[in-house]
Coordinates of C-alpha atoms and ligand atoms in Angstrom, one line a residue:
X74 CA 0.0 -0.3 0.2
X75 CA 1.3 3.6 -1.0
X76 CA 4.1 3.8 -3.6
X77 CA 7.3 5.4 -2.7
X78 CA 10.0 6.6 -5.4
X79 CA 13.2 8.7 -4.6
X80 CA 16.1 9.6 -7.0
X81 CA 19.2 11.3 -6.0
X82 CA 21.9 11.9 -8.9
X83 CA 22.9 13.9 -12.0
X84 CA 19.6 13.5 -14.4
X85 CA 16.2 15.4 -13.7
X86 CA 14.5 13.9 -11.0
X87 CA 11.1 14.9 -12.0
X88 CA 10.5 12.7 -15.0
X89 CA 12.1 9.6 -13.0
X90 CA 9.5 10.1 -10.0
X91 CA 6.4 10.5 -11.9
X92 CA 7.2 7.8 -14.4
X93 CA 8.1 5.5 -11.2
X94 CA 4.7 6.5 -9.5
X95 CA 2.8 5.5 -12.5
X96 CA 4.4 2.4 -12.1
X97 CA 3.7 1.9 -8.3
X98 CA 0.1 3.3 -8.6
X99 CA -1.0 -0.3 -8.2
X100 CA -0.2 -0.1 -4.6
X101 CA -2.3 2.9 -4.2
X102 CA -4.2 5.7 -6.3
X103 CA -6.3 8.3 -4.3
X104 CA -3.8 11.0 -4.1
X105 CA -0.1 11.3 -5.1
X106 CA 2.9 14.1 -4.7
X107 CA 6.7 15.0 -5.1
X108 CA 9.2 16.9 -3.7
X109 CA 11.8 18.5 -5.5
X110 CA 15.1 20.4 -4.4
X111 CA 16.2 22.7 -7.5
X112 CA 19.5 23.5 -5.9
X113 CA 18.3 26.5 -4.3
X114 CA 15.0 25.4 -2.3
X115 CA 12.5 22.5 -2.1
X116 CA 9.0 22.4 -3.7
X117 CA 6.3 20.2 -2.4
X118 CA 3.5 19.7 -5.0
X119 CA 0.8 17.2 -3.9
X120 CA -2.9 16.7 -5.6
X121 CA -5.8 14.4 -4.6
X122 CA -6.6 11.8 -7.4
X123 CA -4.1 10.0 -10.0
X124 CA -0.4 10.6 -10.6
X125 CA -1.7 11.9 -13.8
X126 CA -3.9 14.2 -11.9
X127 CA -0.8 15.7 -10.0
X128 CA 1.5 15.9 -13.2
X129 CA -1.2 18.1 -15.0
X130 CA -1.2 20.2 -11.8
X131 CA 2.3 20.9 -11.7
X132 CA 2.2 21.7 -15.4
X133 CA 4.3 25.2 -15.9
X134 CA 5.4 25.0 -12.3
X135 CA 9.4 24.7 -11.5
X136 CA 10.1 21.1 -11.6
X137 CA 13.7 21.4 -11.8
X138 CA 16.3 19.4 -9.6
X139 CA 18.3 16.5 -9.1
X140 CA 17.1 14.9 -5.8
X141 CA 13.6 14.3 -5.0
X142 CA 11.1 11.8 -3.5
X143 CA 7.3 11.1 -4.5
X144 CA 4.6 9.3 -3.1
X145 CA 1.0 7.4 -4.5
X146 CA -1.1 7.0 -1.7
X147 CA -3.4 4.7 -0.2
X148 CA -5.1 6.4 2.7
X149 CA -5.1 5.1 6.5
X150 CA -5.1 7.6 8.5
X151 CA -6.8 10.7 6.8
X152 CA -9.5 11.0 3.8
X153 CA -7.7 11.2 0.5
X154 CA -7.3 15.2 -0.5
X155 CA -4.4 17.5 -0.9
X156 CA -3.5 18.0 2.5
X157 CA -3.4 14.6 3.3
X158 CA -1.3 13.6 0.3
X159 CA 2.6 12.9 1.1
X160 CA 5.1 14.4 0.8
X161 CA 4.4 16.1 4.4
X162 CA 6.7 18.9 5.4
X163 CA 7.7 19.2 8.9
X164 CA 6.3 22.4 10.5
X165 CA 9.6 24.3 10.6
X166 CA 10.3 23.3 6.9
X167 CA 13.6 21.6 7.7
X168 CA 12.2 17.9 6.8
X169 CA 10.4 16.6 3.8
X170 CA 9.0 12.6 4.5
X171 CA 7.3 10.1 2.3
X172 CA 5.8 7.2 4.1
X173 CA 4.1 3.8 3.5
X174 CA 2.7 2.0 6.5
X175 CA 0.8 3.1 9.9
X176 CA 2.6 4.8 13.1
X177 CA 0.9 3.0 15.6
X178 CA 1.3 5.4 18.2
X179 CA 1.0 8.7 16.6
X180 CA -2.0 9.9 18.7
X181 CA 0.4 9.8 21.7
X182 CA 3.4 11.4 19.7
X183 CA 1.0 14.1 18.2
X184 CA 0.1 15.0 21.9
X185 CA 3.3 15.4 23.2
X186 CA 4.8 17.4 20.0
X187 CA 1.5 19.8 20.6
X188 CA 2.7 20.6 23.9
X189 CA 5.7 21.7 22.6
X190 CA 4.1 23.9 20.2
X191 CA 3.7 21.6 17.2
X192 CA 0.5 22.4 15.0
X193 CA -0.4 20.0 12.1
X194 CA -1.7 20.5 8.6
X195 CA -3.0 17.2 7.9
X196 CA -4.6 14.3 9.4
X197 CA -2.2 11.8 8.9
X198 CA 0.5 9.9 10.9
X199 CA 3.2 10.5 8.3
X200 CA 3.1 14.3 9.3
X201 CA 3.8 13.5 12.9
X202 CA 6.5 11.6 12.2
X203 CA 8.2 14.2 9.8
X204 CA 7.6 16.7 12.9
X205 CA 9.2 14.3 15.4
X206 CA 12.4 14.2 13.5
X207 CA 12.4 18.0 13.1
X208 CA 11.8 18.2 16.8
X209 CA 14.6 15.9 17.8
X210 CA 17.0 17.7 15.1
X211 CA 16.5 20.9 16.2
X212 CA 17.0 20.0 20.2
X213 CA 20.7 19.4 19.4
X214 CA 23.3 19.7 16.8
X215 CA 23.1 16.5 15.3
X216 CA 22.9 15.2 11.6
X217 CA 19.4 14.5 10.1
X218 CA 20.6 11.1 10.0
X219 CA 20.8 10.7 13.7
X220 CA 17.7 12.6 14.0
X221 CA 15.8 10.1 11.9
X222 CA 17.2 7.5 13.6
X223 CA 16.6 8.9 17.1
X224 CA 12.7 9.4 16.0
X225 CA 12.2 6.1 14.6
X226 CA 13.4 4.2 18.0
X227 CA 10.4 6.2 19.3
X228 CA 7.8 5.0 16.8
X229 CA 5.7 1.8 16.9
X230 CA 4.1 0.7 14.1
X231 CA 5.3 0.1 10.2
X232 CA 7.4 2.1 7.7
X233 CA 9.1 2.5 4.7
X234 CA 9.9 6.2 4.8
X235 CA 12.4 8.8 2.6
X236 CA 13.4 11.8 3.8
X237 CA 14.9 15.1 2.4
X238 CA 16.4 17.3 5.1
X239 CA 16.5 21.0 3.8
X240 CA 19.5 22.0 5.6
X241 CA 21.4 19.1 3.6
X242 CA 20.4 18.7 0.2
X243 CA 22.8 16.5 -0.7
X244 CA 21.2 13.0 0.5
X245 CA 18.1 11.0 0.8
X246 CA 17.7 9.5 4.3
X247 CA 15.4 5.4 3.9
X248 CA 14.6 3.1 6.6
X249 CA 12.0 0.6 6.9
X250 CA 10.0 -1.6 9.1
X251 CA 7.7 -4.3 7.6
X252 CA 7.2 -1.8 4.4
X253 CA 9.4 -2.6 1.5
X254 CA 11.9 -0.4 0.1
X255 CA 14.5 -1.1 -2.5
X256 CA 17.7 0.7 -3.3
X257 CA 18.9 0.9 -7.0
X258 CA 22.2 1.6 -7.5
X259 CA 23.6 3.5 -10.7
X260 CA 26.6 5.3 -11.6
X261 CA 26.8 8.0 -9.1
X262 CA 22.9 8.0 -9.0
X263 CA 20.9 6.0 -6.3
X264 CA 17.2 5.4 -7.2
X265 CA 14.5 4.2 -4.3
X266 CA 11.4 2.5 -4.5
X267 CA 8.7 0.4 -2.9
X268 CA 9.8 -2.3 -5.3
X269 CA 12.3 -2.0 -8.4
X270 CA 10.1 -1.2 -11.0
X271 CA 9.9 2.6 -11.0
X272 CA 13.8 2.3 -12.3
X273 CA 14.2 -1.1 -14.1
X274 CA 15.5 1.0 -17.3
X275 CA 18.0 2.5 -15.5
X276 CA 19.6 -0.1 -13.3
X277 CA 19.2 -3.8 -12.4
X278 CA 21.8 -3.5 -9.1
X279 CA 19.4 -3.4 -6.0
X280 CA 19.8 -3.6 -2.4
X281 CA 16.6 -4.7 -0.6
X282 CA 16.6 -2.7 2.6
X283 CA 15.9 -4.8 5.7
X284 CA 13.7 -4.7 8.8
X285 CA 15.1 -1.8 11.2
X286 CA 17.6 -0.4 8.9
X287 CA 18.5 3.1 7.9
X288 CA 20.1 4.3 4.6
X289 CA 22.1 7.4 4.0
X290 CA 22.3 7.9 0.3
X291 CA 24.1 10.8 -1.3
X292 CA 25.5 11.1 -4.9
X293 CA 29.2 9.7 -3.4
X294 CA 27.7 6.4 -2.2
X295 CA 25.1 4.3 0.0
X296 CA 25.6 3.8 4.0
X297 CA 23.4 1.4 5.7
X298 CA 23.3 1.0 9.5
X299 CA 20.7 -0.8 11.8
X300 CA 18.4 1.4 14.0
X301 CA 20.7 0.5 16.8
X302 CA 23.8 1.8 15.1
X303 CA 25.4 -1.3 13.6
X304 CA 27.1 -1.0 10.6
X305 CA 25.4 -2.9 7.5
X306 CA 27.3 -4.4 4.5
X307 CA 25.3 -3.9 1.6
X308 CA 24.4 -6.8 -0.3
X309 CA 24.0 -6.1 -4.0
X310 CA 21.4 -8.4 -5.7
X311 CA 20.5 -8.2 -9.5
X312 CA 17.2 -7.6 -10.1
X313 CA 15.5 -9.4 -12.9
X314 CA 12.5 -7.6 -14.5
X315 CA 11.7 -7.4 -18.0
X316 CA 10.6 -3.9 -19.0
X317 CA 8.2 -5.2 -21.5
X318 CA 6.2 -7.2 -18.3
X319 CA 5.4 -3.7 -16.6
X320 CA 3.7 -2.2 -20.1
X321 CA 0.4 -3.1 -21.3
X322 CA 1.8 -4.6 -24.4
X323 CA -1.1 -3.6 -26.9
X324 CA -4.0 -4.5 -24.1
X325 CA -6.3 -2.4 -23.1
X326 CA -5.6 -3.2 -19.6
X327 CA -2.9 -4.9 -17.4
X328 CA -5.8 -7.3 -16.2
X329 CA -6.7 -8.2 -19.6
X330 CA -3.0 -8.7 -20.7
X331 CA -2.4 -10.9 -17.0
X332 CA -5.2 -13.0 -17.8
X333 CA -3.9 -13.8 -21.5
X334 CA -0.5 -14.2 -20.2
X335 CA -1.2 -17.1 -18.0
X336 CA -0.4 -19.9 -20.4
X337 CA 3.0 -18.3 -20.5
X338 CA 3.0 -17.8 -16.7
X339 CA 2.1 -21.2 -15.8
X340 CA 4.7 -22.6 -18.2
X341 CA 7.3 -20.6 -17.2
X342 CA 6.0 -21.5 -13.2
X343 CA 6.8 -25.3 -14.3
X344 CA 9.8 -24.8 -16.4
X345 CA 12.9 -27.1 -15.5
X346 CA 10.5 -28.1 -12.8
X347 CA 8.2 -30.6 -14.2
X348 CA 10.5 -33.0 -16.2
X349 CA 7.7 -34.8 -18.3
X350 CA 10.1 -37.1 -20.3
X351 CA 11.3 -38.5 -17.0
X352 CA 7.7 -38.2 -15.2
X353 CA 9.4 -36.6 -12.4
X354 CA 9.0 -33.2 -10.4
X355 CA 11.8 -31.2 -8.7
X356 CA 11.1 -28.3 -6.7
X357 CA 14.8 -27.0 -6.1
X358 CA 13.8 -24.7 -3.4
X359 CA 12.2 -27.6 -1.2
X360 CA 15.1 -30.1 -1.5
X361 CA 16.4 -29.2 2.0
X362 CA 13.1 -29.6 3.7
X363 CA 12.0 -32.8 2.0
X364 CA 12.0 -34.6 5.2
X365 CA 10.0 -31.8 7.2
X366 CA 7.2 -32.4 4.2
X367 CA 7.2 -35.8 3.8
X368 CA 7.0 -36.2 7.8
X369 CA 4.7 -33.2 8.3
X370 CA 1.7 -34.1 11.1
X371 CA -0.4 -31.4 9.4
X372 CA 0.5 -28.5 6.7
X373 CA -1.3 -25.2 7.5
X374 CA -1.8 -22.9 4.7
X375 CA -2.1 -19.0 5.4
X376 CA -2.8 -16.2 2.7
X377 CA -5.3 -13.5 2.4
X378 CA -7.9 -12.9 -0.9
X379 CA -7.0 -14.8 -4.2
X380 CA -3.8 -16.1 -2.2
X381 CA -6.1 -17.9 0.6
X382 CA -8.5 -19.3 -2.5
X383 CA -5.1 -20.6 -4.2
X384 CA -4.5 -22.2 -0.4
X385 CA -8.1 -23.7 -0.4
X386 CA -7.0 -25.4 -3.9
X387 CA -3.8 -26.5 -2.2
X388 CA -5.9 -28.3 0.6
X389 CA -7.7 -30.3 -1.9
X390 CA -4.7 -31.2 -3.8
X391 CA -2.4 -32.2 -0.7
X392 CA -5.0 -34.0 1.0
X393 CA -5.9 -36.0 -2.5
X394 CA -2.5 -36.8 -3.3
X395 CA 0.3 -36.3 -0.3
X396 CA -2.5 -37.3 2.0
X397 CA -1.0 -34.9 4.7
X398 CA -4.2 -33.0 7.0
X399 CA -4.6 -29.7 5.7
X400 CA -5.7 -26.7 7.4
X401 CA -6.4 -23.4 5.6
X402 CA -6.1 -20.3 7.4
X403 CA -7.1 -16.4 6.7
X404 CA -3.6 -15.2 8.0
X405 CA -5.5 -12.1 9.5
X406 CA -7.6 -14.4 11.8
X407 CA -4.6 -17.0 12.3
X408 CA -2.2 -14.4 14.2
X409 CA -5.0 -13.1 16.3
X410 CA -6.3 -16.4 17.8
X411 CA -3.7 -18.4 19.8
X412 CA -3.3 -21.3 17.2
X413 CA -1.9 -24.5 18.2
X414 CA 1.4 -25.1 16.2
X415 CA 4.1 -27.3 16.8
X416 CA 7.5 -28.4 15.4
X417 CA 6.0 -31.3 13.2
X418 CA 3.7 -28.8 11.3
X419 CA 4.3 -27.1 8.2
X420 CA 3.0 -23.8 7.2
X421 CA 2.7 -22.5 3.8
X422 CA 2.3 -18.9 3.3
X423 CA 1.1 -17.9 -0.1
X424 CA 1.4 -14.3 -1.4
X425 CA 1.5 -12.7 -4.6
X426 CA 3.4 -9.6 -3.3
X427 CA 5.1 -11.3 -0.4
X428 CA 4.4 -8.0 1.6
X429 CA 1.0 -8.5 2.8
X430 CA 1.5 -7.3 6.4
X431 CA -1.2 -10.2 7.7
X432 CA 0.6 -13.0 6.0
X433 CA 3.8 -11.9 7.1
X434 CA 2.8 -11.5 10.9
X435 CA 1.3 -15.4 10.5
X436 CA 4.7 -16.5 9.6
X437 CA 6.5 -14.8 12.2
X438 CA 4.1 -16.3 14.6
X439 CA 4.6 -19.9 13.1
X440 CA 8.6 -19.7 13.2
X441 CA 8.1 -18.5 16.8
X442 CA 6.3 -21.8 17.5
X443 CA 8.9 -23.9 15.9
X444 CA 6.6 -24.9 12.7
X445 CA 9.0 -25.0 9.0
X446 CA 7.6 -22.3 7.4
X447 CA 7.7 -22.2 3.5
X448 CA 6.5 -19.8 1.4
X449 CA 4.9 -19.4 -2.4
X450 CA 5.7 -16.0 -3.9
X451 CA 5.7 -14.0 -6.7
X452 CA 7.8 -11.1 -5.9
X453 CA 11.8 -12.2 -5.8
X454 CA 13.3 -10.9 -2.5
X455 CA 9.7 -9.7 -1.2
X456 CA 9.7 -10.0 2.7
X457 CA 7.8 -13.1 2.6
X458 CA 10.6 -14.7 0.4
X459 CA 13.3 -13.8 2.9
X460 CA 11.5 -14.5 6.2
X461 CA 10.4 -17.9 5.2
X462 CA 12.8 -21.3 5.8
X463 CA 12.4 -22.2 2.3
X464 CA 9.9 -21.7 -0.4
X465 CA 9.0 -22.0 -4.3
X466 CA 8.6 -18.9 -6.3
X467 CA 5.8 -18.6 -9.0
X468 CA 7.5 -17.4 -12.2
X469 CA 4.1 -15.5 -13.2
X470 CA 5.9 -12.2 -13.8
X471 CA 5.2 -8.8 -12.6
X472 CA 1.3 -8.9 -12.0
X473 CA 0.2 -5.0 -11.8
X474 CA -3.6 -5.2 -12.1
X475 CA -5.1 -5.2 -8.8
X476 CA -7.3 -8.2 -9.2
X477 CA -5.0 -10.6 -8.7
X478 CA -5.4 -13.5 -12.2
X479 CA -2.1 -15.0 -13.4
X480 CA -0.7 -15.2 -9.8
X481 CA -3.4 -17.4 -8.8
X482 CA -3.0 -19.9 -11.6
X483 CA 0.5 -19.9 -10.7
X484 CA 0.2 -20.5 -7.1
X485 CA -2.1 -23.4 -7.7
X486 CA 0.3 -25.0 -10.1
X487 CA 3.0 -24.6 -7.7
X488 CA 0.7 -26.4 -5.0
X489 CA -0.1 -29.1 -7.6
X490 CA 3.5 -29.5 -8.1
X491 CA 4.5 -29.9 -4.2
X492 CA 1.1 -32.1 -3.9
X493 CA 2.1 -34.5 -6.6
X494 CA 5.9 -34.5 -5.7
X495 CA 5.3 -35.2 -1.9
X496 CA 2.8 -37.8 -3.1
X497 CA 5.0 -39.5 -5.0
X498 CA 7.6 -39.6 -2.8
X499 CA 5.5 -41.3 -0.1
X500 CA 4.2 -43.7 -2.6
X501 CA 0.7 -42.6 -2.5
X502 CA 0.2 -42.5 -6.1
X503 CA 1.2 -45.1 -8.4
X504 CA 3.4 -44.7 -11.5
X505 CA 0.8 -44.8 -14.0
X506 CA -1.2 -42.4 -12.0
X507 CA 1.6 -40.0 -11.6
X508 CA 2.3 -40.2 -15.4
X509 CA -1.1 -39.4 -15.9
X510 CA -1.1 -36.4 -13.4
X511 CA 1.9 -34.8 -15.2
X512 CA 0.7 -35.1 -18.4
X513 CA -2.5 -33.2 -17.0
X514 CA -0.5 -30.7 -15.3
X515 CA 1.4 -30.1 -18.4
X516 CA -1.6 -29.7 -20.5
X517 CA -2.8 -26.9 -18.7
X518 CA -1.4 -23.9 -20.8
X519 CA -2.8 -25.5 -23.7
X520 CA -6.2 -25.6 -22.6
X521 CA -6.3 -22.1 -21.1
X522 CA -5.3 -21.4 -24.7
X523 CA -8.0 -22.6 -26.3
X524 CA -10.3 -21.2 -23.3
X525 CA -9.2 -17.6 -24.2
X526 CA -10.8 -18.0 -27.8
X527 CA -14.3 -18.0 -26.0
X528 CA -13.5 -14.5 -25.2
X529 CA -16.2 -12.8 -27.4
X530 CA -18.7 -15.6 -26.4
X531 CA -18.1 -14.8 -22.6
X532 CA -18.2 -10.7 -23.6
X533 CA -21.9 -11.8 -25.0
X534 CA -22.5 -13.0 -21.5
X535 CA -21.2 -10.3 -19.7
X536 CA -23.2 -8.0 -22.1
X537 CA -26.3 -9.5 -20.9
X538 CA -25.5 -9.3 -16.9
X539 CA -23.9 -5.9 -16.6
X540 CA -26.3 -4.3 -14.9
X541 CA -27.0 -7.2 -12.3
X542 CA -27.1 -6.2 -8.8
X543 CA -25.9 -9.4 -7.3
X544 CA -24.4 -12.8 -8.5
X545 CA -23.8 -16.3 -7.0
X546 CA -21.3 -18.6 -7.8
X547 CA -21.5 -22.3 -7.1
X548 CA -19.1 -25.0 -7.3
X549 CA -18.4 -28.5 -5.7
X550 CA -15.0 -30.0 -4.4
X551 CA -12.1 -28.4 -5.9
X552 CA -14.0 -26.0 -7.7
X553 CA -15.4 -24.2 -4.5
X554 CA -12.5 -22.4 -4.3
X555 CA -12.7 -21.5 -8.1
X556 CA -16.3 -20.3 -7.2
X557 CA -14.7 -18.0 -4.4
X558 CA -12.3 -16.8 -6.5
X559 CA -14.7 -15.7 -9.7
X560 CA -17.1 -14.0 -6.9
X561 CA -14.2 -12.2 -5.4
X562 CA -13.2 -11.1 -8.9
X563 CA -16.4 -9.9 -9.9
X564 CA -16.9 -7.9 -6.5
X565 CA -13.7 -6.3 -6.5
X566 CA -13.8 -4.8 -10.1
X567 CA -17.7 -4.3 -11.1
X568 CA -18.7 -3.5 -7.5
X569 CA -21.5 -6.4 -8.1
X570 CA -22.3 -7.6 -5.3
X571 CA -21.4 -11.9 -5.4
X572 CA -20.9 -14.9 -3.2
X573 CA -19.2 -18.0 -3.8
X574 CA -20.9 -21.1 -2.3
X575 CA -20.0 -24.7 -2.2
X576 CA -23.1 -25.9 -4.5
X577 CA -24.3 -28.0 -1.9
X578 CA -24.4 -25.5 0.8
X579 CA -27.3 -23.4 -1.3
X580 CA -30.3 -25.2 -0.2
X581 CA -29.4 -24.4 3.5
X582 CA -29.9 -20.6 2.8
X583 CA -28.5 -18.8 -0.4
X584 CA -31.2 -20.5 -2.3
X585 CA -33.8 -18.2 -0.9
X586 CA -32.0 -15.3 -3.0
X587 CA -32.6 -16.9 -6.5
X588 CA -35.1 -15.3 -8.8
X589 CA -35.1 -14.5 -12.4
X590 CA -32.9 -11.4 -12.1
X591 CA -29.7 -12.8 -10.3
X592 CA -27.1 -14.8 -12.6
X593 CA -26.3 -18.1 -10.9
X594 CA -22.3 -19.1 -12.3
X595 CA -21.9 -22.7 -11.7
X596 CA -18.7 -24.6 -12.4
X597 CA -20.2 -27.8 -13.7
X598 CA -17.6 -29.6 -15.5
X599 CA -17.5 -33.4 -15.8
X600 CA -15.8 -34.8 -12.7
X601 CA -16.7 -37.0 -9.7
X602 CA -19.0 -34.3 -8.5
X603 CA -21.0 -34.0 -11.8
X604 CA -24.4 -35.7 -11.0
X605 CA -24.6 -33.9 -7.9
X606 CA -23.9 -30.5 -9.9
X607 CA -26.6 -31.4 -12.3
X608 CA -29.1 -31.6 -9.7
X609 CA -27.7 -28.6 -8.0
X610 CA -28.4 -26.8 -11.6
X611 CA -32.1 -28.0 -11.5
X612 CA -32.7 -26.8 -8.1
X613 CA -31.8 -23.1 -9.3
X614 CA -33.9 -23.6 -12.4
X615 CA -37.0 -25.1 -10.7
X616 CA -36.9 -21.5 -9.2
X617 CA -36.7 -19.6 -12.3
X618 CA -33.2 -19.1 -11.7
X619 CA -30.5 -17.8 -14.5
X620 CA -27.7 -20.2 -14.8
X621 CA -24.3 -19.3 -16.5
X622 CA -23.0 -23.2 -16.2
X623 CA -19.0 -23.7 -17.2
X624 CA -19.4 -27.2 -18.4
X625 CA -17.1 -29.7 -20.1
X626 CA -17.0 -29.3 -24.1
X627 CA -19.5 -31.2 -25.6
X628 CA -21.7 -31.8 -22.4
X629 CA -25.4 -31.6 -24.1
X630 CA -26.9 -32.5 -20.6
X631 CA -26.3 -29.3 -19.1
X632 CA -26.6 -27.7 -22.0
X633 CA -29.9 -28.2 -22.1
X634 CA -30.9 -27.1 -18.8
X635 CA -28.9 -23.8 -18.3
X636 CA -29.3 -20.4 -19.8
X637 CA -25.6 -20.2 -20.9
X638 CA -22.9 -22.2 -21.0
X639 CA -19.0 -21.7 -21.2
X640 CA -17.3 -24.5 -22.7
X641 CA -13.7 -25.7 -21.2
X642 CA -11.7 -28.7 -22.2
X643 CA -12.0 -31.7 -20.4
X644 CA -9.9 -32.0 -17.0
X645 CA -9.1 -35.3 -15.7
X646 CA -8.6 -34.8 -12.2
X647 CA -8.1 -31.9 -9.6
X648 CA -4.6 -30.9 -11.0
X649 CA -6.2 -29.4 -13.9
X650 CA -9.2 -27.7 -11.9
X651 CA -7.4 -24.2 -12.0
X652 CA -8.3 -23.8 -15.6
X653 CA -12.1 -23.1 -14.9
X654 CA -11.4 -19.8 -13.3
X655 CA -10.1 -18.3 -16.5
X656 CA -13.8 -17.8 -18.0
X657 CA -14.8 -16.3 -14.7
X658 CA -11.8 -13.9 -14.7
X659 CA -12.9 -12.8 -18.3
X660 CA -16.4 -12.6 -17.6
X661 CA -15.7 -10.3 -14.8
X662 CA -13.4 -8.5 -16.9
X663 CA -16.0 -7.6 -19.8
X664 CA -18.7 -6.9 -16.9
X665 CA -16.6 -4.2 -15.3
X666 CA -15.5 -2.8 -18.6
X667 CA -19.2 -2.4 -19.5
X668 CA -20.1 -0.6 -16.0
X669 CA -17.3 1.8 -17.0
X670 CA -15.1 0.4 -13.8
X671 CA -11.4 1.1 -13.8
X672 CA -10.6 -3.0 -13.8
X673 CA -6.7 -2.1 -13.2
X674 CA -7.2 0.4 -10.0
X675 CA -10.9 -0.4 -8.4
X676 CA -12.2 2.0 -5.8
X677 CA -10.6 1.4 -2.1
X678 CA -8.2 -1.0 -3.0
X679 CA -4.6 -1.4 -3.3
X680 CA -2.4 -4.3 -4.7
X681 CA 0.0 -5.0 -1.9
X682 CA -1.9 -4.6 1.6
X683 CA 1.1 -3.8 3.8
X684 CA -0.9 -3.0 6.5
X685 CA -2.6 -4.7 8.9
Ligands
AGP4 C1 -7.1 -10.3 -5.4 O1 -7.7 -10.4 -6.6 C2 -6.9 -9.5 -4.4 N1 -6.7 -8.2 -5.0 C3 -6.4 -9.5 -2.9 O2 -7.5 -10.4 -2.5 C4 -5.2 -10.4 -2.9 O3 -5.1 -11.6 -3.6 C5 -4.7 -10.3 -1.2 O4 -4.5 -8.7 -0.8 C6 -3.1 -11.0 -1.0 O5 -2.4 -10.7 -1.7 P1 -0.9 -11.1 -1.9 O6 -1.1 -12.2 -2.4 O7 0.0 -10.1 -2.4 O8 -0.4 -11.4 -0.2

């Protein structure tokens, strides 16, 4: 949540920061701002709305300077408006700050600063931090870096900050605790970002700032120390983001591009891991923890939103093939109860961004209890990837659309690979079945390619139901999480109320909702629950409900009952079930577009939820 960009070097900072903010807009987009030092003075420009609104508002103003910071906001404290937008300047104008996170004790700090004469222009916790730094700086002759360090010792909560000091416009000071910051290293120039996307065209050399670290960055160099003053030697890593990944590449929206990328992203996720010629699955990142996985008493999967849905698919896959009991938990609930976890448990955290605050906290709790903690993340070098004992990256590529699509199918691909690998190693799967399951896994990209050809047909269905107020999604077994995911996609981008239910549960309540207006989307492919789902469709039709069924190609039985069908290639077993989510992604996308919604940046949401 919130995107941060900083630049210090020989180039003009403004275009670098503005373009960087546009790339980080997926993290928050209710207001944006920039601070620039032009060699004589510091200007701060802030605007309610998108980065483009900020850009328009500064047209004709002084945007010179080779040092600056920028921010795109997802509001936590104070409504989205010009004055709550970042950067925030301290009361005496000595410090300018951009902040991602929440200062939990800001009220206390604010009261104390008020008694010392401070007044505040915004309702944000971030302005309080700027003032606290200034207050400490002005108490005694210390460097701005020391003032930041001392102030942070008084702060509770989460932060990724970049600070400019108007007395010392030769440096940027960056610090983090639980909110990501990456420093890009160029030739006598440095970039800062919430991730590396703002500066990929300038450098691929990066340093990931760790929790409780402060970096002082000048054109001459980068110095990192811990909040307790220990010197840290920066570890330079190479970041691997393809420039094309962060462009729309001819698609009208990132979400559509990412839906269409799925055949490729799943192939990339399996590449080198599923060796079909020798019927083998190898996940390099798990080799060292295989004994713990195979002997796990229980697997606990934690995640949020779409990643939690992938976890539910994982439960099905692990129990079916690895025969290990699985519990799937919302990370946000798990961390606040007193869960019983022990050393024989394996906890798997699933996260696209690798930065979700609740998932990170759940990991920390599980580690404390001695469990082996694994991560399934998309963002290389992310906090969750670094905090876990081992893990597997989903090679889905950068996902920018706030609604997760290709990350979901990549996560399920990883879970399927894990379940099969463990199942085979435990001799739960016979050789011939294993061969067949690997074939099924390998056929997924091609099957999705085929489904994508139905986009026009799905668009026609979308046209008919774009004005609905409610929708119900039904599925059984491993298709229940697909139903949940379909419903989440629809509500988050089209703002239509939608619910996902296990189909058999319908008669225990939701059946009361059925009328001749609400579409009921049923995942009804031919597998072991087929006869039962046919019954569920009949129950909907008997009440004059509208059925949109996702069916196996050539299924004339359901085609005769349903109002609309979307055909998908046959799926032999649970491993391929994820393909049925693709038509649901497209349906949501087209409905949202037809309703005039901003699908890539839906209201109130942000891509990376780094606050609790
Ligand atoms: C998905 O469409 C959502 N935007 C959201 O539910 C997301 O999956 C959730 O916030 C978890 O994010 P993560 O995978 O980055 O941890």
